[in-house]
PDB file of C-alpha atoms in Angstrom:
ATOM      1  CA  UNK J1028     -11.034  10.647  21.315  1.00 34.00           C
ATOM      2  CA  UNK J1029      -8.035   8.498  20.484  1.00 45.00           C
ATOM      3  CA  UNK J1030      -9.084   5.122  19.115  1.00 54.00           C
ATOM      4  CA  UNK J1031      -7.999   1.975  20.908  1.00 87.00           C
ATOM      5  CA  UNK J1032      -4.982   0.314  19.296  1.00 90.00           C
ATOM      6  CA  UNK J1033      -6.921  -2.653  17.947  1.00 91.00           C
ATOM      7  CA  UNK J1034      -9.498  -0.335  16.397  1.00 92.00           C
ATOM      8  CA  UNK J1035      -6.617   1.177  14.434  1.00 93.00           C
ATOM      9  CA  UNK J1036      -5.661  -2.296  13.270  1.00 93.00           C
ATOM     10  CA  UNK J1037      -9.202  -2.857  11.984  1.00 92.00           C
ATOM     11  CA  UNK J1038      -9.138   0.474  10.154  1.00 93.00           C
ATOM     12  CA  UNK J1039      -5.742  -0.341   8.619  1.00 93.00           C
ATOM     13  CA  UNK J1040      -7.179  -3.606   7.268  1.00 92.00           C
ATOM     14  CA  UNK J1041     -10.375  -2.077   5.876  1.00 91.00           C
ATOM     15  CA  UNK J1042     -11.057  -3.285   2.322  1.00 89.00           C
ATOM     16  CA  UNK J1043     -12.148   0.201   1.311  1.00 90.00           C
ATOM     17  CA  UNK J1044      -8.817   1.876   2.075  1.00 94.00           C
ATOM     18  CA  UNK J1045      -6.840   2.987  -0.991  1.00 95.00           C
ATOM     19  CA  UNK J1046      -4.209   0.419  -1.948  1.00 95.00           C
ATOM     20  CA  UNK J1047      -0.764   0.920  -3.432  1.00 96.00           C
ATOM     21  CA  UNK J1048      -2.053   1.025  -7.005  1.00 96.00           C
ATOM     22  CA  UNK J1049      -4.600   3.674  -6.034  1.00 96.00           C
ATOM     23  CA  UNK J1050      -1.767   5.909  -4.825  1.00 97.00           C
ATOM     24  CA  UNK J1051       0.280   5.250  -7.949  1.00 97.00           C
ATOM     25  CA  UNK J1052      -2.682   6.094 -10.188  1.00 96.00           C
ATOM     26  CA  UNK J1053      -3.543   9.323  -8.375  1.00 96.00           C
ATOM     27  CA  UNK J1054      -0.134  10.704  -7.396  1.00 96.00           C
ATOM     28  CA  UNK J1055       1.973  10.074 -10.500  1.00 97.00           C
ATOM     29  CA  UNK J1056       1.824  10.376 -14.253  1.00 96.00           C
ATOM     30  CA  UNK J1057       3.034   7.952 -16.913  1.00 95.00           C
ATOM     31  CA  UNK J1058       3.650   4.988 -14.620  1.00 96.00           C
ATOM     32  CA  UNK J1059       5.446   2.173 -16.440  1.00 97.00           C
ATOM     33  CA  UNK J1060       5.439  -1.100 -14.508  1.00 96.00           C
ATOM     34  CA  UNK J1061       8.533  -3.290 -14.562  1.00 97.00           C
ATOM     35  CA  UNK J1062       8.372  -7.003 -13.788  1.00 96.00           C
ATOM     36  CA  UNK J1063      10.514  -9.822 -12.487  1.00 94.00           C
ATOM     37  CA  UNK J1064      13.502 -10.339 -10.211  1.00 93.00           C
ATOM     38  CA  UNK J1065      15.794 -11.753 -12.943  1.00 93.00           C
ATOM     39  CA  UNK J1066      16.180 -14.827 -10.764  1.00 91.00           C
ATOM     40  CA  UNK J1067      12.921 -16.739 -10.343  1.00 93.00           C
ATOM     41  CA  UNK J1068       9.829 -14.843 -11.462  1.00 93.00           C
ATOM     42  CA  UNK J1069       7.436 -11.979 -10.861  1.00 95.00           C
ATOM     43  CA  UNK J1070       5.466 -11.344  -7.678  1.00 94.00           C
ATOM     44  CA  UNK J1071       2.088  -9.639  -8.050  1.00 95.00           C
ATOM     45  CA  UNK J1072       2.119  -8.601  -4.372  1.00 96.00           C
ATOM     46  CA  UNK J1073       4.755  -5.977  -5.149  1.00 97.00           C
ATOM     47  CA  UNK J1074       4.222  -3.499  -7.980  1.00 97.00           C
ATOM     48  CA  UNK J1075       7.097  -1.326  -9.139  1.00 96.00           C
ATOM     49  CA  UNK J1076       8.238   0.832 -11.987  1.00 97.00           C
ATOM     50  CA  UNK J1077       9.111   4.287 -13.239  1.00 98.00           C
ATOM     51  CA  UNK J1078       6.794   7.275 -13.015  1.00 97.00           C
ATOM     52  CA  UNK J1079       6.683  11.051 -13.230  1.00 96.00           C
ATOM     53  CA  UNK J1080       6.123  13.175 -10.119  1.00 96.00           C
ATOM     54  CA  UNK J1081       5.348  16.757 -11.114  1.00 93.00           C
ATOM     55  CA  UNK J1082       7.884  16.677 -13.925  1.00 92.00           C
ATOM     56  CA  UNK J1083      10.538  14.620 -12.137  1.00 94.00           C
ATOM     57  CA  UNK J1084      11.277  10.933 -12.831  1.00 97.00           C
ATOM     58  CA  UNK J1085      10.977   8.665  -9.791  1.00 97.00           C
ATOM     59  CA  UNK J1086      10.944   4.957  -9.048  1.00 98.00           C
ATOM     60  CA  UNK J1087       7.771   3.807  -7.307  1.00 98.00           C
ATOM     61  CA  UNK J1088       7.396   0.527  -5.418  1.00 98.00           C
ATOM     62  CA  UNK J1089       4.179  -0.541  -3.701  1.00 97.00           C
ATOM     63  CA  UNK J1090       2.907  -3.572  -1.838  1.00 97.00           C
ATOM     64  CA  UNK J1091      -0.521  -4.215  -3.336  1.00 96.00           C
ATOM     65  CA  UNK J1092      -3.372  -6.045  -1.581  1.00 95.00           C
ATOM     66  CA  UNK J1093      -6.182  -5.503  -4.042  1.00 93.00           C
ATOM     67  CA  UNK J1094      -9.824  -4.690  -3.259  1.00 92.00           C
ATOM     68  CA  UNK J1095     -12.006  -7.548  -4.483  1.00 92.00           C
ATOM     69  CA  UNK J1096     -11.664 -11.208  -3.520  1.00 93.00           C
ATOM     70  CA  UNK J1097     -10.267 -11.992  -6.978  1.00 95.00           C
ATOM     71  CA  UNK J1098      -7.740  -9.171  -6.806  1.00 94.00           C
ATOM     72  CA  UNK J1099      -6.665 -10.117  -3.287  1.00 93.00           C
ATOM     73  CA  UNK J1100      -6.112 -13.709  -4.283  1.00 94.00           C
ATOM     74  CA  UNK J1101      -4.040 -12.629  -7.300  1.00 95.00           C
ATOM     75  CA  UNK J1102      -1.970 -10.270  -5.128  1.00 95.00           C
ATOM     76  CA  UNK J1103      -1.540 -12.970  -2.453  1.00 93.00           C
ATOM     77  CA  UNK J1104      -3.314 -10.640  -0.002  1.00 93.00           C
ATOM     78  CA  UNK J1105      -0.329  -8.324   0.003  1.00 93.00           C
ATOM     79  CA  UNK J1106       2.061 -10.959   1.378  1.00 94.00           C
ATOM     80  CA  UNK J1107       5.177 -10.747  -0.822  1.00 95.00           C
ATOM     81  CA  UNK J1108       7.331 -13.687  -1.867  1.00 96.00           C
ATOM     82  CA  UNK J1109      11.147 -13.422  -1.983  1.00 96.00           C
ATOM     83  CA  UNK J1110      11.022 -12.672  -5.707  1.00 96.00           C
ATOM     84  CA  UNK J1111       8.927  -9.613  -4.863  1.00 96.00           C
ATOM     85  CA  UNK J1112      11.612  -8.243  -2.566  1.00 97.00           C
ATOM     86  CA  UNK J1113      14.307  -9.074  -5.094  1.00 96.00           C
ATOM     87  CA  UNK J1114      12.312  -7.244  -7.763  1.00 97.00           C
ATOM     88  CA  UNK J1115      12.002  -4.250  -5.459  1.00 97.00           C
ATOM     89  CA  UNK J1116      15.729  -4.238  -4.790  1.00 97.00           C
ATOM     90  CA  UNK J1117      16.495  -4.548  -8.512  1.00 97.00           C
ATOM     91  CA  UNK J1118      14.370  -1.462  -9.164  1.00 97.00           C
ATOM     92  CA  UNK J1119      16.006   0.437  -6.306  1.00 97.00           C
ATOM     93  CA  UNK J1120      19.503  -0.276  -7.607  1.00 97.00           C
ATOM     94  CA  UNK J1121      18.333   0.762 -11.065  1.00 97.00           C
ATOM     95  CA  UNK J1122      16.993   4.007  -9.582  1.00 97.00           C
ATOM     96  CA  UNK J1123      20.337   4.635  -7.907  1.00 97.00           C
ATOM     97  CA  UNK J1124      22.158   4.073 -11.201  1.00 96.00           C
ATOM     98  CA  UNK J1125      20.043   6.698 -12.963  1.00 96.00           C
ATOM     99  CA  UNK J1126      19.697   9.113 -10.033  1.00 95.00           C
ATOM    100  CA  UNK J1127      15.966   8.679  -9.488  1.00 96.00           C
ATOM    101  CA  UNK J1128      14.392   9.215  -6.027  1.00 97.00           C
ATOM    102  CA  UNK J1129      12.530   6.190  -4.657  1.00 98.00           C
ATOM    103  CA  UNK J1130       9.027   6.236  -3.158  1.00 98.00           C
ATOM    104  CA  UNK J1131       7.640   3.124  -1.439  1.00 97.00           C
ATOM    105  CA  UNK J1132       4.063   2.414  -0.350  1.00 98.00           C
ATOM    106  CA  UNK J1133       3.754  -0.268   2.319  1.00 97.00           C
ATOM    107  CA  UNK J1134       0.655  -2.282   3.176  1.00 95.00           C
ATOM    108  CA  UNK J1135       1.257  -5.840   4.327  1.00 94.00           C
ATOM    109  CA  UNK J1136       0.526  -8.038   7.300  1.00 90.00           C
ATOM    110  CA  UNK J1137       3.941  -9.583   6.648  1.00 89.00           C
ATOM    111  CA  UNK J1138       5.989 -11.460   4.089  1.00 93.00           C
ATOM    112  CA  UNK J1139       4.526 -14.745   2.869  1.00 92.00           C
ATOM    113  CA  UNK J1140       5.607 -17.540   5.204  1.00 89.00           C
ATOM    114  CA  UNK J1141       4.875 -20.577   3.040  1.00 92.00           C
ATOM    115  CA  UNK J1142       7.313 -23.416   2.471  1.00 95.00           C
ATOM    116  CA  UNK J1143       8.046 -22.342  -1.095  1.00 93.00           C
ATOM    117  CA  UNK J1144       8.957 -18.824  -0.017  1.00 93.00           C
ATOM    118  CA  UNK J1145      11.317 -20.177   2.626  1.00 93.00           C
ATOM    119  CA  UNK J1146      12.906 -22.545   0.113  1.00 93.00           C
ATOM    120  CA  UNK J1147      13.531 -19.609  -2.238  1.00 94.00           C
ATOM    121  CA  UNK J1148      15.252 -17.562   0.472  1.00 92.00           C
ATOM    122  CA  UNK J1149      12.616 -15.310   2.027  1.00 94.00           C
ATOM    123  CA  UNK J1150      14.710 -14.277   5.016  1.00 94.00           C
ATOM    124  CA  UNK J1151      17.795 -13.668   2.885  1.00 95.00           C
ATOM    125  CA  UNK J1152      15.819 -11.536   0.409  1.00 95.00           C
ATOM    126  CA  UNK J1153      14.524  -9.353   3.237  1.00 96.00           C
ATOM    127  CA  UNK J1154      17.961  -9.103   4.856  1.00 96.00           C
ATOM    128  CA  UNK J1155      19.551  -8.065   1.564  1.00 96.00           C
ATOM    129  CA  UNK J1156      16.943  -5.323   1.145  1.00 96.00           C
ATOM    130  CA  UNK J1157      17.693  -3.983   4.617  1.00 96.00           C
ATOM    131  CA  UNK J1158      21.415  -3.938   3.932  1.00 95.00           C
ATOM    132  CA  UNK J1159      21.268  -2.524   0.412  1.00 95.00           C
ATOM    133  CA  UNK J1160      18.653   0.151   1.168  1.00 96.00           C
ATOM    134  CA  UNK J1161      20.861   1.508   3.930  1.00 95.00           C
ATOM    135  CA  UNK J1162      23.535   2.387   1.345  1.00 95.00           C
ATOM    136  CA  UNK J1163      21.425   3.801  -1.494  1.00 96.00           C
ATOM    137  CA  UNK J1164      22.751   7.156  -2.673  1.00 95.00           C
ATOM    138  CA  UNK J1165      19.375   8.549  -3.782  1.00 96.00           C
ATOM    139  CA  UNK J1166      16.501   9.893  -1.637  1.00 97.00           C
ATOM    140  CA  UNK J1167      14.114   7.239  -0.319  1.00 97.00           C
ATOM    141  CA  UNK J1168      10.680   8.019   1.149  1.00 97.00           C
ATOM    142  CA  UNK J1169       8.490   5.194   2.477  1.00 97.00           C
ATOM    143  CA  UNK J1170       4.828   5.599   3.414  1.00 97.00           C
ATOM    144  CA  UNK J1171       2.833   3.096   5.462  1.00 97.00           C
ATOM    145  CA  UNK J1172      -0.666   3.286   4.011  1.00 96.00           C
ATOM    146  CA  UNK J1173      -2.287   0.391   5.898  1.00 94.00           C
ATOM    147  CA  UNK J1174      -0.659  -2.491   7.709  1.00 94.00           C
ATOM    148  CA  UNK J1175       3.070  -2.479   8.331  1.00 92.00           C
ATOM    149  CA  UNK J1176       3.813  -5.968   9.547  1.00 88.00           C
ATOM    150  CA  UNK J1177       7.210  -7.307  10.628  1.00 88.00           C
ATOM    151  CA  UNK J1178      10.174  -7.664   8.259  1.00 91.00           C
ATOM    152  CA  UNK J1179       7.785  -7.800   5.344  1.00 92.00           C
ATOM    153  CA  UNK J1180       7.171  -4.082   5.823  1.00 95.00           C
ATOM    154  CA  UNK J1181      10.647  -3.150   7.048  1.00 95.00           C
ATOM    155  CA  UNK J1182      12.154  -4.553   3.848  1.00 96.00           C
ATOM    156  CA  UNK J1183      10.826  -1.446   2.041  1.00 96.00           C
ATOM    157  CA  UNK J1184      11.169   1.002   4.922  1.00 95.00           C
ATOM    158  CA  UNK J1185      14.910   1.570   5.386  1.00 95.00           C
ATOM    159  CA  UNK J1186      14.370   5.095   4.103  1.00 96.00           C
ATOM    160  CA  UNK J1187      15.453   8.680   4.676  1.00 96.00           C
ATOM    161  CA  UNK J1188      11.887   9.554   5.669  1.00 96.00           C
ATOM    162  CA  UNK J1189       9.161   7.199   6.856  1.00 96.00           C
ATOM    163  CA  UNK J1190       5.581   8.464   7.022  1.00 96.00           C
ATOM    164  CA  UNK J1191       2.377   6.828   8.213  1.00 96.00           C
ATOM    165  CA  UNK J1192      -1.238   7.475   7.509  1.00 96.00           C
ATOM    166  CA  UNK J1193      -3.241   8.394  10.577  1.00 94.00           C
ATOM    167  CA  UNK J1194      -4.853   4.964  10.918  1.00 95.00           C
ATOM    168  CA  UNK J1195      -1.999   2.834   9.604  1.00 95.00           C
ATOM    169  CA  UNK J1196      -0.162   0.484  11.966  1.00 95.00           C
ATOM    170  CA  UNK J1197       3.496  -0.567  12.163  1.00 95.00           C
ATOM    171  CA  UNK J1198       4.560  -3.495  14.293  1.00 93.00           C
ATOM    172  CA  UNK J1199       7.076  -6.291  14.672  1.00 91.00           C
ATOM    173  CA  UNK J1200       4.210  -8.805  14.636  1.00 90.00           C
ATOM    174  CA  UNK J1201       0.446  -8.823  14.149  1.00 89.00           C
ATOM    175  CA  UNK J1202      -1.657  -8.593  17.328  1.00 91.00           C
ATOM    176  CA  UNK J1203      -3.053 -12.046  16.601  1.00 90.00           C
ATOM    177  CA  UNK J1204       0.416 -13.506  16.183  1.00 89.00           C
ATOM    178  CA  UNK J1205       1.625 -11.852  19.358  1.00 92.00           C
ATOM    179  CA  UNK J1206      -1.371 -13.131  21.336  1.00 92.00           C
ATOM    180  CA  UNK J1207      -0.850 -16.641  19.962  1.00 92.00           C
ATOM    181  CA  UNK J1208       2.755 -16.635  21.187  1.00 93.00           C
ATOM    182  CA  UNK J1209       2.220 -15.028  24.580  1.00 92.00           C
ATOM    183  CA  UNK J1210      -1.118 -16.528  25.596  1.00 92.00           C
ATOM    184  CA  UNK J1211      -1.688 -19.313  23.054  1.00 91.00           C
ATOM    185  CA  UNK J1212      -4.908 -17.508  22.223  1.00 90.00           C
ATOM    186  CA  UNK J1213      -5.310 -15.285  19.147  1.00 87.00           C
ATOM    187  CA  UNK J1214      -8.585 -13.993  20.609  1.00 88.00           C
ATOM    188  CA  UNK J1215      -6.504 -11.840  22.965  1.00 90.00           C
ATOM    189  CA  UNK J1216      -5.275  -9.767  20.035  1.00 90.00           C
ATOM    190  CA  UNK J1217      -6.860  -6.604  21.424  1.00 91.00           C
ATOM    191  CA  UNK J1218      -4.764  -6.872  24.589  1.00 91.00           C
ATOM    192  CA  UNK J1219      -1.635  -7.505  22.522  1.00 91.00           C
ATOM    193  CA  UNK J1220      -2.321  -4.531  20.259  1.00 91.00           C
ATOM    194  CA  UNK J1221      -2.411  -2.144  23.211  1.00 89.00           C
ATOM    195  CA  UNK J1222       1.099  -3.268  24.206  1.00 90.00           C
ATOM    196  CA  UNK J1223       2.752  -3.347  20.789  1.00 91.00           C
ATOM    197  CA  UNK J1224       3.008   0.452  20.336  1.00 89.00           C
ATOM    198  CA  UNK J1225       1.792   0.048  16.772  1.00 93.00           C
ATOM    199  CA  UNK J1226      -0.125   3.281  16.153  1.00 93.00           C
ATOM    200  CA  UNK J1227       1.200   6.219  14.160  1.00 93.00           C
ATOM    201  CA  UNK J1228       1.442   8.315  17.323  1.00 93.00           C
ATOM    202  CA  UNK J1229       3.471   5.595  19.037  1.00 92.00           C
ATOM    203  CA  UNK J1230       5.806   5.301  16.065  1.00 92.00           C
ATOM    204  CA  UNK J1231       6.411   9.042  15.928  1.00 92.00           C
ATOM    205  CA  UNK J1232       7.077   9.283  19.653  1.00 90.00           C
ATOM    206  CA  UNK J1233       9.732   6.568  19.310  1.00 90.00           C
ATOM    207  CA  UNK J1234      11.352   8.225  16.314  1.00 90.00           C
ATOM    208  CA  UNK J1235      10.341   5.399  13.968  1.00 93.00           C
ATOM    209  CA  UNK J1236       8.525   7.802  11.622  1.00 93.00           C
ATOM    210  CA  UNK J1237       8.784  11.504  10.850  1.00 93.00           C
ATOM    211  CA  UNK J1238       5.256  12.411   9.778  1.00 94.00           C
ATOM    212  CA  UNK J1239       1.643  11.362  10.331  1.00 95.00           C
ATOM    213  CA  UNK J1240      -0.567  11.964   7.293  1.00 95.00           C
ATOM    214  CA  UNK J1241      -4.145  12.993   7.938  1.00 94.00           C
ATOM    215  CA  UNK J1242      -6.824  10.799   6.382  1.00 93.00           C
ATOM    216  CA  UNK J1243      -9.178  13.718   5.887  1.00 91.00           C
ATOM    217  CA  UNK J1244     -10.924  13.386   2.506  1.00 92.00           C
ATOM    218  CA  UNK J1245      -9.213  10.027   1.986  1.00 92.00           C
ATOM    219  CA  UNK J1246      -9.437   8.795  -1.594  1.00 89.00           C
ATOM    220  CA  UNK J1247     -10.492  12.169  -2.948  1.00 93.00           C
ATOM    221  CA  UNK J1248      -8.466  14.479  -5.177  1.00 94.00           C
ATOM    222  CA  UNK J1249      -7.679  16.785  -2.257  1.00 95.00           C
ATOM    223  CA  UNK J1250      -6.186  13.888  -0.305  1.00 96.00           C
ATOM    224  CA  UNK J1251      -3.805  12.905  -3.085  1.00 96.00           C
ATOM    225  CA  UNK J1252      -2.947  16.525  -3.921  1.00 96.00           C
ATOM    226  CA  UNK J1253      -1.869  17.069  -0.312  1.00 96.00           C
ATOM    227  CA  UNK J1254       0.386  14.012  -0.295  1.00 96.00           C
ATOM    228  CA  UNK J1255       1.851  14.875  -3.691  1.00 96.00           C
ATOM    229  CA  UNK J1256       2.783  18.352  -2.479  1.00 96.00           C
ATOM    230  CA  UNK J1257       4.482  16.922   0.611  1.00 96.00           C
ATOM    231  CA  UNK J1258       6.397  14.370  -1.459  1.00 97.00           C
ATOM    232  CA  UNK J1259       7.683  16.958  -3.916  1.00 96.00           C
ATOM    233  CA  UNK J1260       8.833  19.207  -1.067  1.00 96.00           C
ATOM    234  CA  UNK J1261      10.483  16.374   0.864  1.00 96.00           C
ATOM    235  CA  UNK J1262      12.335  14.946  -2.122  1.00 95.00           C
ATOM    236  CA  UNK J1263      13.575  18.399  -3.066  1.00 95.00           C
ATOM    237  CA  UNK J1264      14.992  18.808   0.447  1.00 95.00           C
ATOM    238  CA  UNK J1265      16.565  15.334   0.491  1.00 95.00           C
ATOM    239  CA  UNK J1266      18.190  15.897  -2.907  1.00 93.00           C
ATOM    240  CA  UNK J1267      20.138  18.790  -1.386  1.00 92.00           C
ATOM    241  CA  UNK J1268      21.514  16.712   1.497  1.00 88.00           C
ATOM    242  CA  UNK J1269      25.264  16.221   1.276  1.00 88.00           C
ATOM    243  CA  UNK J1270      25.477  12.847   3.038  1.00 93.00           C
ATOM    244  CA  UNK J1271      22.282  10.860   2.505  1.00 94.00           C
ATOM    245  CA  UNK J1272      23.805   7.538   3.551  1.00 95.00           C
ATOM    246  CA  UNK J1273      25.374   8.946   6.718  1.00 95.00           C
ATOM    247  CA  UNK J1274      22.196  10.749   7.714  1.00 94.00           C
ATOM    248  CA  UNK J1275      20.135   7.614   7.059  1.00 94.00           C
ATOM    249  CA  UNK J1276      22.479   5.623   9.284  1.00 94.00           C
ATOM    250  CA  UNK J1277      22.145   8.177  12.072  1.00 93.00           C
ATOM    251  CA  UNK J1278      18.379   8.223  11.666  1.00 92.00           C
ATOM    252  CA  UNK J1279      18.081   4.554  12.481  1.00 92.00           C
ATOM    253  CA  UNK J1280      20.624   4.786  15.288  1.00 91.00           C
ATOM    254  CA  UNK J1281      18.395   7.376  16.993  1.00 89.00           C
ATOM    255  CA  UNK J1282      15.219   5.277  16.909  1.00 87.00           C
ATOM    256  CA  UNK J1283      13.918   4.603  20.401  1.00 77.00           C
ATOM    257  CA  UNK J1284      16.596   6.709  22.097  1.00 73.00           C
ATOM    258  CA  UNK J1285      13.993   8.916  23.762  1.00 60.00           C
ATOM    259  CA  UNK J1286      12.288   5.844  25.201  1.00 54.00           C
ATOM    260  CA  UNK J1287      15.413   4.488  26.933  1.00 48.00           C
ATOM    261  CA  UNK J1288      14.991   4.569  30.686  1.00 45.00           C
ATOM    262  CA  UNK J1289      18.037   6.126  32.341  1.00 42.00           C
ATOM    263  CA  UNK J1290      19.227   4.422  35.500  1.00 37.00           C
TER     264      UNK J1290
END
């Protein structure tokens, strides 16, 4: 039986779900992390660098939440600062320069909304990622592995292919935030979740994502082997595309078209 939307949200937030670093460790070889945005500093909420995927060099970028309380505090609970997005964009432009495909793992309730982040240009950093990712001339695959909240998630999801794990969620706002705005009561989050169309099935039906990844044997070798095989196949196909930028543009233009009500 299909789980209620808010049950999916709870599963997406589960502390025991694999995080971005778990995927990097189990899917790639020889990962070399790169730090800093060359502007302000480094952001531990976003991890990025160069790795090897079955013999092919790739750039990997992941939003990392951590597992333990100490790790989550260090990673700012997966809420990136503007320097994190600038670091990600720096690595993407570097990947484009050297012809490396880009793979992003997304798991965030949203970008950090503190005063300091706003002072350092949070909204501009996200907007620049959206604009620059749309013109990258190398294959980009983004995978939502847990929460995909608002612009904080979208800033790494302007990709040629967007996938979601079976119990991941993708939404313009958290259910609690939505309930607080609409009803001034965060306790009505369950009602909000059912209206936000945030499940993987909802996203696929709207054309927001291309593939739902089964969570069977999650965290085990078989789970990662399956995803690795799909990534290798997808990147090989994307590398052969003649007009990546044009096709990416058309992809986003088609989102939601099937849901438009015709008069």
